[in-house]
Structure formats: C-alpha cells, structure tokens
Amino acid sequence: MVKIKIFLNERPLDVKDGTTAFEIKNKFKRDADIVVLNGFIISEDTVLKQNDKLTLIKRGEIPSKDELEALMIARHTPGVHEKVKKAKVGIAGLGGLGSNVAISLARIGVGKLLLVDFDIVEPSNLNRQQYFVKHIGMAKTDAMKELISLINPFIKVETEKVYIDENNIEDIFDDVDIIVEAFDNPKAKATLINTVLKRMPNKTIVAASGVAGYFSNNAIVTKKIRENFYLIGDEVSEAKPGCGLMAPRVSIAANHQANTVLRIIMGEREV
Amino acid sequence: MLVNGREMEYKGGITISSLLNDLNLDEDKVVVEVNREIVLKKNYSSYTLHKEDKVEIVSFVGGG
C-alpha cells in the first residue's frame, strides 16, 4: 500500500494514496464545517497529494492556543507564511498610518514587530487610529501591543516609548530588516528617511506623504524612489485646517505601506 | 542641470540651500539626492551643484 505524507492541522500524517480531504475530515473531525486545503477553503472533495496541508475547523469553536496557531497558519498562503514569520519590521510612529500598518502586518503573521512611539492615545486619535475608547490615556505602544495580542497572539512585539531623533535611530532600528515611516510631522519624516538612507544602507524604508482629506483614492500611489526607499501617498495633500486626516484615506495609504512591506519580504522589489 | 527630470540653468553653479530656497522648499522637510548620492542637510549650504549634476528632491507634507 502506497502512503503519502500530508499535514493535518500543521502536523504530519501518513495516509493511503488516493485518500480524499473529506475522508480525513470524517475520520478526524466529523463536525468540522470548514475544510482548508493549502490555504484555500474547499467545498468539493479533493484527492490529497504529497505535502498537502489540510486544516479542519468547526465554526465558532474557540481553539486552544496550539490549535489556534495551526488554524491561523492554515489560512496564510503556504510559502508566504514561512518567510513572513522570519521577518522583522520596525514601525516608527503609531498614529493613523502606524496603527493600521501594525495591525495588517500582525494579521498576516509578520514574526517580529518593533513598535516605536512616545505618545499616548487621545480622543482626537479615534477618528482614524486603530485604538478603542478604553485606551485613552494609555501609551500607544502598550495599547497596540494589547490589540495585536487580541488579533494574533503569536507575533513577537517589542515596544520603545521614545521620541525618535537622529541620535537614536540607528540604535532603535538596528535589529529590523524593514522600517515603516509612519510619522505625522514632515520634519520627523525627513530626519528618519535621511538617516536611514545615509547611515543604514542595509535597511529598506517604506514612507508616506500626502494622505489627508477625501481626495481621490487613486491619487495615492506607491513609488520606488531608490533601491531601499519607497514612498506612498499623493505627495501633496497636507494635513491642515480645513483638510483633516480621516480613517479611509489614511488607511488606504497605510495598507499600501503594509503591502509594500509584504512584497519586499517576498522578494518583490518593484512596485 | 536636471532637477527631478527638469532642466534648470544657473550661471556659475548654485548651492543646494539656494536651490531649495528657489523652489520654495523647506530644507527640514526634504531628501536630496545628487547623482544618486544622498546629501545630508548639514551640507546643503556648502554643496555647490554644477550643470552636469542630476538632482532628485523629495519633499514631505504633514499628516499620518
């Protein structure tokens, strides 16, 4: 009898050649109503192949921590998860851009996130930043660490409550591969980007400029300025009286940043 | 010389500081590349640009 190896809930399992996904379901978890094969939910039975990854989920059942990790991994596209899990990304500023970037990167399973911000959550942040009313008064680093633990408890999160300036940038971001510039202040943006480009040639920086208002979605673009510098935004829409920052456009830009980070991790350097 | 792909002419050269001033750009809110090399702010006033130079300037606006 020929056997093949598959992975059931991320654990190796030898099965008879020709076994189908639903046969495994009926044997191991008959009440599962979601069957994920190689990162994709299937509704029709399929014959399993060597190294297939099969995950069985019962809707609404709260899994143990071990099981949860297997179930979350199952939804990450194979080949992506392994790389993303090894990545280390620093996020400079946890406002409208940074809080959205942090959550997207946590959801896709970026292994280590370094969150840097000196500020606390204020009521005026709630129009666009990913915090809750209960976080008001709390350091943004602590609030974001808590939110990430509620979304994906398998992410390693490090925090630094510090004001970033040209004297501490190299120390703070020494251990990460990619730096996300997510500041509000344009002088702070320039300081961080100049310092990284000049003194940290092995890092890549993903920055943003021009995200205010409710101008066209499609004015927000991702540009590759040089080998290790990407810039996202429309480059002109400045936050000022009469042209505020709002959740939709800021999070469009933030997720351009997050997807750029993902593409860099996956070796896609072009925009 | 070429500034962001546009041809500009200055007799006898111009410093980066003066160029930024001319373009109405704040030297605290820019990244300046001359012939693919990043030039830091502290050198803007002493760095003279010549006609064969290729200059790229990225300027930032507030909001995030």
mmCIF file of C-alpha atoms in Angstrom:
data_model
loop_
_atom_site.group_PDB
_atom_site.id
_atom_site.type_symbol
_atom_site.label_atom_id
_atom_site.label_comp_id
_atom_site.label_asym_id
_atom_site.label_seq_id
_atom_site.Cartn_x
_atom_site.Cartn_y
_atom_site.Cartn_z
ATOM 1 C CA MET A 1 0.000 0.000 0.000
ATOM 2 C CA VAL A 2 1.451 3.308 -1.070
ATOM 3 C CA LYS A 3 1.393 6.023 1.570
ATOM 4 C CA ILE A 4 1.793 9.747 1.167
ATOM 5 C CA LYS A 5 2.579 12.369 3.785
ATOM 6 C CA ILE A 6 0.165 15.226 4.349
ATOM 7 C CA PHE A 7 -0.102 17.818 7.114
ATOM 8 C CA LEU A 8 -3.298 17.798 9.147
ATOM 9 C CA ASN A 9 -3.612 20.959 11.254
ATOM 10 C CA GLU A 10 0.117 21.524 10.583
ATOM 11 C CA ARG A 11 1.094 18.092 11.943
ATOM 12 C CA PRO A 12 2.500 15.417 9.613
ATOM 13 C CA LEU A 13 0.243 12.465 8.901
ATOM 14 C CA ASP A 14 0.776 9.415 6.653
ATOM 15 C CA VAL A 15 -2.300 8.497 4.642
ATOM 16 C CA LYS A 16 -3.095 5.960 1.960
ATOM 17 C CA ASP A 17 -2.510 7.258 -1.557
ATOM 18 C CA GLY A 18 -5.839 8.297 -3.057
ATOM 19 C CA THR A 19 -7.338 9.448 0.262
ATOM 20 C CA THR A 20 -9.588 12.494 -0.106
ATOM 21 C CA ALA A 21 -9.883 15.616 2.049
ATOM 22 C CA PHE A 22 -13.400 14.743 3.171
ATOM 23 C CA GLU A 23 -12.382 11.207 4.160
ATOM 24 C CA ILE A 24 -9.837 12.738 6.523
ATOM 25 C CA LYS A 25 -12.473 15.143 7.820
ATOM 26 C CA ASN A 26 -14.892 12.310 8.527
ATOM 27 C CA LYS A 27 -12.205 10.346 10.320
ATOM 28 C CA PHE A 28 -10.645 13.123 12.447
ATOM 29 C CA LYS A 29 -13.219 15.876 12.890
ATOM 30 C CA ARG A 30 -16.610 14.906 11.554
ATOM 31 C CA ASP A 31 -18.264 18.105 12.855
ATOM 32 C CA ALA A 32 -15.798 20.425 11.041
ATOM 33 C CA ASP A 33 -17.651 22.729 8.682
ATOM 34 C CA ILE A 34 -14.646 24.481 7.158
ATOM 35 C CA VAL A 35 -12.039 22.474 5.266
ATOM 36 C CA VAL A 36 -8.935 24.434 4.279
ATOM 37 C CA LEU A 37 -6.633 22.841 1.687
ATOM 38 C CA ASN A 38 -3.317 24.636 1.109
ATOM 39 C CA GLY A 39 -4.645 27.963 2.390
ATOM 40 C CA PHE A 40 -7.900 27.788 0.446
ATOM 41 C CA ILE A 41 -11.367 26.815 1.691
ATOM 42 C CA ILE A 42 -12.736 23.929 -0.390
ATOM 43 C CA SER A 43 -16.357 22.895 -0.817
ATOM 44 C CA GLU A 44 -15.802 19.940 -3.153
ATOM 45 C CA ASP A 45 -13.940 16.837 -2.160
ATOM 46 C CA THR A 46 -10.397 16.562 -3.495
ATOM 47 C CA VAL A 47 -7.860 13.743 -3.625
ATOM 48 C CA LEU A 48 -4.869 14.625 -1.454
ATOM 49 C CA LYS A 49 -1.338 14.891 -2.792
ATOM 50 C CA GLN A 50 2.044 14.551 -1.106
ATOM 51 C CA ASN A 51 2.733 17.502 1.288
ATOM 52 C CA ASP A 52 -0.798 18.912 1.067
ATOM 53 C CA LYS A 53 -1.798 20.985 4.071
ATOM 54 C CA LEU A 54 -5.268 20.239 5.344
ATOM 55 C CA THR A 55 -6.960 22.068 8.193
ATOM 56 C CA LEU A 56 -10.303 21.270 9.763
ATOM 57 C CA ILE A 57 -12.256 23.973 11.555
ATOM 58 C CA LYS A 58 -15.529 23.922 13.423
ATOM 59 C CA ARG A 59 -17.135 27.313 13.048
ATOM 60 C CA GLY A 60 -17.438 29.235 16.321
ATOM 61 C CA GLU A 61 -15.362 26.799 18.371
ATOM 62 C CA ILE A 62 -12.686 28.589 20.378
ATOM 63 C CA PRO A 63 -9.479 26.589 19.910
ATOM 64 C CA SER A 64 -6.615 26.046 22.330
ATOM 65 C CA LYS A 65 -3.546 28.210 21.739
ATOM 66 C CA ASP A 66 -1.696 25.393 19.898
ATOM 67 C CA GLU A 67 -4.684 24.633 17.736
ATOM 68 C CA LEU A 68 -5.237 28.325 17.057
ATOM 69 C CA GLU A 69 -1.743 28.713 15.676
ATOM 70 C CA ALA A 70 -2.266 25.764 13.322
ATOM 71 C CA LEU A 71 -5.624 27.150 12.208
ATOM 72 C CA MET A 72 -4.208 30.612 11.572
ATOM 73 C CA ILE A 73 -1.210 29.236 9.693
ATOM 74 C CA ALA A 74 -3.635 27.288 7.507
ATOM 75 C CA ARG A 75 -5.151 30.495 6.207
ATOM 76 C CA HIS A 76 -1.781 32.020 5.336
ATOM 77 C CA THR A 77 -0.765 31.090 1.819
ATOM 78 C CA PRO A 78 1.905 28.345 2.001
ATOM 79 C CA GLY A 79 5.330 29.687 1.031
ATOM 80 C CA VAL A 80 4.327 33.099 2.327
ATOM 81 C CA HIS A 81 3.942 32.218 5.965
ATOM 82 C CA GLU A 82 7.433 30.774 6.397
ATOM 83 C CA LYS A 83 9.053 33.953 5.029
ATOM 84 C CA VAL A 84 6.723 36.393 6.749
ATOM 85 C CA LYS A 85 7.260 34.677 10.087
ATOM 86 C CA LYS A 86 11.015 35.271 9.864
ATOM 87 C CA ALA A 87 10.671 38.977 9.026
ATOM 88 C CA LYS A 88 11.415 41.766 11.486
ATOM 89 C CA VAL A 89 9.717 45.080 10.830
ATOM 90 C CA GLY A 90 10.048 48.351 12.739
ATOM 91 C CA ILE A 91 7.200 50.868 12.767
ATOM 92 C CA ALA A 92 8.160 54.479 13.524
ATOM 93 C CA GLY A 93 5.043 56.207 14.831
ATOM 94 C CA LEU A 94 1.774 54.557 15.858
ATOM 95 C CA GLY A 95 -0.753 57.115 14.645
ATOM 96 C CA GLY A 96 -3.103 56.810 11.692
ATOM 97 C CA LEU A 97 -0.512 55.190 9.452
ATOM 98 C CA GLY A 98 1.438 53.160 12.009
ATOM 99 C CA SER A 99 -1.529 51.692 13.888
ATOM 100 C CA ASN A 100 -3.044 50.433 10.625
ATOM 101 C CA VAL A 101 0.257 49.080 9.325
ATOM 102 C CA ALA A 102 0.886 47.283 12.637
ATOM 103 C CA ILE A 103 -2.478 45.536 12.566
ATOM 104 C CA SER A 104 -2.205 44.437 8.925
ATOM 105 C CA LEU A 105 1.287 43.072 9.476
ATOM 106 C CA ALA A 106 0.131 41.282 12.635
ATOM 107 C CA ARG A 107 -2.795 39.717 10.759
ATOM 108 C CA ILE A 108 -0.530 38.264 8.064
ATOM 109 C CA GLY A 109 1.815 36.913 10.727
ATOM 110 C CA VAL A 110 4.972 39.023 10.462
ATOM 111 C CA GLY A 111 7.186 37.330 13.045
ATOM 112 C CA LYS A 112 8.509 40.337 14.908
ATOM 113 C CA LEU A 113 7.195 43.865 15.134
ATOM 114 C CA LEU A 114 9.073 46.699 16.801
ATOM 115 C CA LEU A 115 6.622 49.469 17.692
ATOM 116 C CA VAL A 116 8.047 52.907 18.458
ATOM 117 C CA ASP A 117 6.052 55.907 19.685
ATOM 118 C CA PHE A 118 6.395 58.369 22.584
ATOM 119 C CA ASP A 119 2.754 59.445 22.711
ATOM 120 C CA ILE A 120 -0.469 58.431 24.476
ATOM 121 C CA VAL A 121 -3.882 57.728 22.953
ATOM 122 C CA GLU A 122 -6.133 60.798 22.875
ATOM 123 C CA PRO A 123 -9.805 61.209 21.937
ATOM 124 C CA SER A 124 -8.794 63.052 18.745
ATOM 125 C CA ASN A 125 -6.931 59.936 17.568
ATOM 126 C CA LEU A 126 -10.036 57.787 17.361
ATOM 127 C CA ASN A 127 -11.189 59.223 14.012
ATOM 128 C CA ARG A 128 -8.501 57.260 12.204
ATOM 129 C CA GLN A 129 -6.252 55.312 14.531
ATOM 130 C CA GLN A 130 -6.964 51.707 15.495
ATOM 131 C CA TYR A 131 -7.433 52.320 19.238
ATOM 132 C CA PHE A 132 -10.555 51.946 21.385
ATOM 133 C CA VAL A 133 -12.145 54.423 23.812
ATOM 134 C CA LYS A 134 -10.758 52.384 26.718
ATOM 135 C CA HIS A 135 -7.200 53.081 25.502
ATOM 136 C CA ILE A 136 -7.456 56.859 26.053
ATOM 137 C CA GLY A 137 -4.548 57.915 28.259
ATOM 138 C CA MET A 138 -2.578 54.741 27.600
ATOM 139 C CA ALA A 139 0.785 54.769 25.770
ATOM 140 C CA LYS A 140 0.168 53.936 22.098
ATOM 141 C CA THR A 141 2.889 51.279 22.265
ATOM 142 C CA ASP A 142 1.092 49.475 25.119
ATOM 143 C CA ALA A 143 -2.348 49.881 23.537
ATOM 144 C CA MET A 144 -1.126 48.482 20.201
ATOM 145 C CA LYS A 145 0.677 45.614 21.885
ATOM 146 C CA GLU A 146 -2.597 44.685 23.569
ATOM 147 C CA LEU A 147 -4.570 44.926 20.314
ATOM 148 C CA ILE A 148 -2.073 42.721 18.488
ATOM 149 C CA SER A 149 -2.247 40.121 21.263
ATOM 150 C CA LEU A 150 -6.027 40.009 20.750
ATOM 151 C CA ILE A 151 -5.652 39.535 16.979
ATOM 152 C CA ASN A 152 -2.630 37.281 16.654
ATOM 153 C CA PRO A 153 -1.001 36.214 19.928
ATOM 154 C CA PHE A 154 1.880 34.565 18.057
ATOM 155 C CA ILE A 155 3.533 37.792 16.961
ATOM 156 C CA LYS A 156 6.603 38.890 18.920
ATOM 157 C CA VAL A 157 6.051 42.529 19.779
ATOM 158 C CA GLU A 158 8.744 44.811 21.128
ATOM 159 C CA THR A 159 7.993 48.395 22.087
ATOM 160 C CA GLU A 160 10.016 51.548 22.631
ATOM 161 C CA LYS A 161 8.420 54.581 24.263
ATOM 162 C CA VAL A 162 10.790 57.152 22.911
ATOM 163 C CA TYR A 163 10.865 60.256 20.727
ATOM 164 C CA ILE A 164 12.789 59.304 17.605
ATOM 165 C CA ASP A 165 15.541 61.719 16.550
ATOM 166 C CA GLU A 166 18.720 61.471 14.512
ATOM 167 C CA ASN A 167 20.721 60.368 17.556
ATOM 168 C CA ASN A 168 18.744 57.234 18.399
ATOM 169 C CA ILE A 169 17.530 55.951 15.001
ATOM 170 C CA GLU A 170 20.458 53.591 14.398
ATOM 171 C CA ASP A 171 20.198 52.053 17.870
ATOM 172 C CA ILE A 172 16.453 51.625 17.839
ATOM 173 C CA PHE A 173 16.132 50.027 14.415
ATOM 174 C CA ASP A 174 19.408 48.093 14.388
ATOM 175 C CA ASP A 175 17.715 44.664 14.522
ATOM 176 C CA VAL A 176 14.918 45.080 11.936
ATOM 177 C CA ASP A 177 15.020 44.454 8.169
ATOM 178 C CA ILE A 178 12.410 46.983 7.082
ATOM 179 C CA ILE A 179 11.437 50.318 8.651
ATOM 180 C CA VAL A 180 7.989 51.826 8.168
ATOM 181 C CA GLU A 181 7.995 55.628 8.438
ATOM 182 C CA ALA A 182 4.593 56.484 9.890
ATOM 183 C CA PHE A 183 5.055 59.924 11.406
ATOM 184 C CA ASP A 184 2.704 62.873 11.260
ATOM 185 C CA ASN A 185 5.356 65.597 11.303
ATOM 186 C CA PRO A 186 7.110 66.220 7.945
ATOM 187 C CA LYS A 187 10.412 67.233 9.597
ATOM 188 C CA ALA A 188 10.427 63.983 11.551
ATOM 189 C CA LYS A 189 9.740 62.096 8.292
ATOM 190 C CA ALA A 190 12.725 63.796 6.622
ATOM 191 C CA THR A 191 15.038 63.144 9.584
ATOM 192 C CA LEU A 192 14.217 59.435 9.751
ATOM 193 C CA ILE A 193 14.401 58.860 5.999
ATOM 194 C CA ASN A 194 17.665 60.796 5.534
ATOM 195 C CA THR A 195 19.278 58.994 8.458
ATOM 196 C CA VAL A 196 18.245 55.535 7.265
ATOM 197 C CA LEU A 197 19.291 56.183 3.662
ATOM 198 C CA LYS A 198 22.645 57.678 4.631
ATOM 199 C CA ARG A 199 23.719 55.584 7.609
ATOM 200 C CA MET A 200 21.771 52.313 7.353
ATOM 201 C CA PRO A 201 22.247 51.143 3.759
ATOM 202 C CA ASN A 202 21.135 47.576 4.520
ATOM 203 C CA LYS A 203 17.648 48.594 5.644
ATOM 204 C CA THR A 204 14.692 49.398 3.460
ATOM 205 C CA ILE A 205 12.392 52.265 4.413
ATOM 206 C CA VAL A 206 8.721 52.479 3.420
ATOM 207 C CA ALA A 207 7.465 56.042 3.952
ATOM 208 C CA ALA A 208 4.288 58.059 3.365
ATOM 209 C CA SER A 209 3.483 61.656 2.460
ATOM 210 C CA GLY A 210 0.222 63.230 1.313
ATOM 211 C CA VAL A 211 -2.621 61.268 2.907
ATOM 212 C CA ALA A 212 -5.033 63.944 4.208
ATOM 213 C CA GLY A 213 -8.565 64.798 3.122
ATOM 214 C CA TYR A 214 -11.018 62.853 0.991
ATOM 215 C CA PHE A 215 -9.331 63.366 -2.377
ATOM 216 C CA SER A 216 -9.395 60.540 -4.897
ATOM 217 C CA ASN A 217 -8.393 57.117 -3.707
ATOM 218 C CA ASN A 218 -6.449 56.718 -6.896
ATOM 219 C CA ALA A 219 -4.166 59.687 -6.272
ATOM 220 C CA ILE A 220 -2.465 57.579 -3.608
ATOM 221 C CA VAL A 221 0.330 55.649 -5.258
ATOM 222 C CA THR A 222 3.398 53.667 -4.259
ATOM 223 C CA LYS A 223 6.655 54.884 -5.782
ATOM 224 C CA LYS A 224 10.078 53.329 -5.605
ATOM 225 C CA ILE A 225 12.352 56.340 -5.187
ATOM 226 C CA ARG A 226 15.591 54.373 -4.929
ATOM 227 C CA GLU A 227 16.643 50.799 -4.205
ATOM 228 C CA ASN A 228 15.807 50.935 -0.488
ATOM 229 C CA PHE A 229 13.272 53.793 -0.349
ATOM 230 C CA TYR A 230 9.563 53.520 -1.178
ATOM 231 C CA LEU A 231 7.161 56.455 -0.850
ATOM 232 C CA ILE A 232 3.397 56.208 -0.621
ATOM 233 C CA GLY A 233 0.774 58.955 -0.894
ATOM 234 C CA ASP A 234 -0.217 61.709 -3.290
ATOM 235 C CA GLU A 235 2.776 63.775 -2.035
ATOM 236 C CA VAL A 236 0.724 66.985 -1.832
ATOM 237 C CA SER A 237 -2.346 66.579 0.415
ATOM 238 C CA GLU A 238 -1.086 68.071 3.638
ATOM 239 C CA ALA A 239 -2.993 67.866 6.909
ATOM 240 C CA LYS A 240 -4.058 71.427 7.774
ATOM 241 C CA PRO A 241 -7.107 73.362 8.972
ATOM 242 C CA GLY A 242 -9.926 72.519 6.583
ATOM 243 C CA CYS A 243 -8.164 69.396 5.326
ATOM 244 C CA GLY A 244 -8.021 66.885 8.128
ATOM 245 C CA LEU A 245 -6.831 63.321 8.384
ATOM 246 C CA MET A 246 -9.540 60.708 8.104
ATOM 247 C CA ALA A 247 -9.663 56.958 8.508
ATOM 248 C CA PRO A 248 -10.393 55.925 4.903
ATOM 249 C CA ARG A 249 -7.580 57.695 3.089
ATOM 250 C CA VAL A 250 -5.025 57.285 5.872
ATOM 251 C CA SER A 251 -5.714 53.571 5.990
ATOM 252 C CA ILE A 252 -5.538 53.276 2.185
ATOM 253 C CA ALA A 253 -2.012 54.708 2.407
ATOM 254 C CA ALA A 254 -1.163 52.596 5.466
ATOM 255 C CA ASN A 255 -2.143 49.439 3.650
ATOM 256 C CA HIS A 256 -0.107 50.462 0.602
ATOM 257 C CA GLN A 257 2.753 50.558 3.114
ATOM 258 C CA ALA A 258 1.825 47.182 4.624
ATOM 259 C CA ASN A 259 1.539 45.515 1.206
ATOM 260 C CA THR A 260 4.848 47.061 0.147
ATOM 261 C CA VAL A 261 6.437 45.547 3.268
ATOM 262 C CA LEU A 262 4.910 42.165 2.383
ATOM 263 C CA ARG A 263 6.154 42.412 -1.202
ATOM 264 C CA ILE A 264 9.672 43.257 -0.032
ATOM 265 C CA ILE A 265 9.617 40.287 2.357
ATOM 266 C CA MET A 266 8.564 38.076 -0.569
ATOM 267 C CA GLY A 267 11.422 39.423 -2.712
ATOM 268 C CA GLU A 268 9.238 41.577 -4.980
ATOM 269 C CA ARG A 269 11.214 44.827 -5.145
ATOM 270 C CA GLU A 270 9.295 46.530 -7.945
ATOM 271 C CA VAL A 271 6.083 48.464 -7.291
ATOM 272 C CA MET B 1 21.444 70.544 -14.551
ATOM 273 C CA LEU B 2 18.481 68.203 -14.121
ATOM 274 C CA VAL B 3 16.226 68.690 -11.095
ATOM 275 C CA ASN B 4 13.576 65.966 -10.780
ATOM 276 C CA GLY B 5 13.965 65.368 -14.502
ATOM 277 C CA ARG B 6 13.503 69.044 -15.409
ATOM 278 C CA GLU B 7 16.284 71.077 -16.894
ATOM 279 C CA MET B 8 17.343 74.140 -14.853
ATOM 280 C CA GLU B 9 20.091 76.604 -15.518
ATOM 281 C CA TYR B 10 22.186 78.591 -13.037
ATOM 282 C CA LYS B 11 25.243 80.564 -14.081
ATOM 283 C CA GLY B 12 28.327 79.554 -12.107
ATOM 284 C CA GLY B 13 26.553 76.910 -10.011
ATOM 285 C CA ILE B 14 24.239 77.099 -7.048
ATOM 286 C CA THR B 15 24.254 75.571 -3.556
ATOM 287 C CA ILE B 16 21.600 73.056 -2.559
ATOM 288 C CA SER B 17 20.330 75.570 0.028
ATOM 289 C CA SER B 18 19.783 78.239 -2.634
ATOM 290 C CA LEU B 19 18.147 75.765 -4.994
ATOM 291 C CA LEU B 20 15.700 74.653 -2.277
ATOM 292 C CA ASN B 21 15.022 78.286 -1.481
ATOM 293 C CA ASP B 22 14.369 78.982 -5.169
ATOM 294 C CA LEU B 23 11.940 76.063 -5.342
ATOM 295 C CA ASN B 24 10.209 77.224 -2.168
ATOM 296 C CA LEU B 25 11.118 74.032 -0.335
ATOM 297 C CA ASP B 26 11.900 73.754 3.372
ATOM 298 C CA GLU B 27 15.297 72.117 3.910
ATOM 299 C CA ASP B 28 13.955 70.390 7.031
ATOM 300 C CA LYS B 29 11.324 68.527 5.013
ATOM 301 C CA VAL B 30 13.249 67.073 2.085
ATOM 302 C CA VAL B 31 15.510 64.286 0.911
ATOM 303 C CA VAL B 32 18.095 65.423 -1.647
ATOM 304 C CA GLU B 33 19.928 63.073 -3.956
ATOM 305 C CA VAL B 34 22.754 64.311 -6.184
ATOM 306 C CA ASN B 35 23.879 61.791 -8.797
ATOM 307 C CA ARG B 36 22.193 59.013 -6.741
ATOM 308 C CA GLU B 37 24.041 60.013 -3.525
ATOM 309 C CA ILE B 38 22.059 61.245 -0.527
ATOM 310 C CA VAL B 39 23.308 64.619 0.718
ATOM 311 C CA LEU B 40 22.581 65.439 4.359
ATOM 312 C CA LYS B 41 21.092 68.775 5.496
ATOM 313 C CA LYS B 42 24.280 69.937 7.215
ATOM 314 C CA ASN B 43 25.984 70.022 3.801
ATOM 315 C CA TYR B 44 23.247 71.833 1.842
ATOM 316 C CA SER B 45 24.782 75.288 2.258
ATOM 317 C CA SER B 46 28.301 74.215 1.228
ATOM 318 C CA TYR B 47 27.421 71.794 -1.597
ATOM 319 C CA THR B 48 27.607 73.548 -4.964
ATOM 320 C CA LEU B 49 25.701 71.976 -7.848
ATOM 321 C CA HIS B 50 27.097 72.010 -11.370
ATOM 322 C CA LYS B 51 25.499 71.732 -14.767
ATOM 323 C CA GLU B 52 26.249 68.038 -15.228
ATOM 324 C CA ASP B 53 24.582 67.136 -11.903
ATOM 325 C CA LYS B 54 21.374 65.143 -11.671
ATOM 326 C CA VAL B 55 19.378 66.224 -8.644
ATOM 327 C CA GLU B 56 16.348 64.488 -7.180
ATOM 328 C CA ILE B 57 14.397 66.172 -4.416
ATOM 329 C CA VAL B 58 11.597 64.507 -2.474
ATOM 330 C CA SER B 59 9.657 66.795 -0.152
ATOM 331 C CA PHE B 60 7.270 65.721 2.576
ATOM 332 C CA VAL B 61 3.952 67.120 3.770
ATOM 333 C CA GLY B 62 2.478 66.600 7.237
ATOM 334 C CA GLY B 63 -0.144 64.029 8.156
ATOM 335 C CA GLY B 64 -0.189 60.427 9.229
#
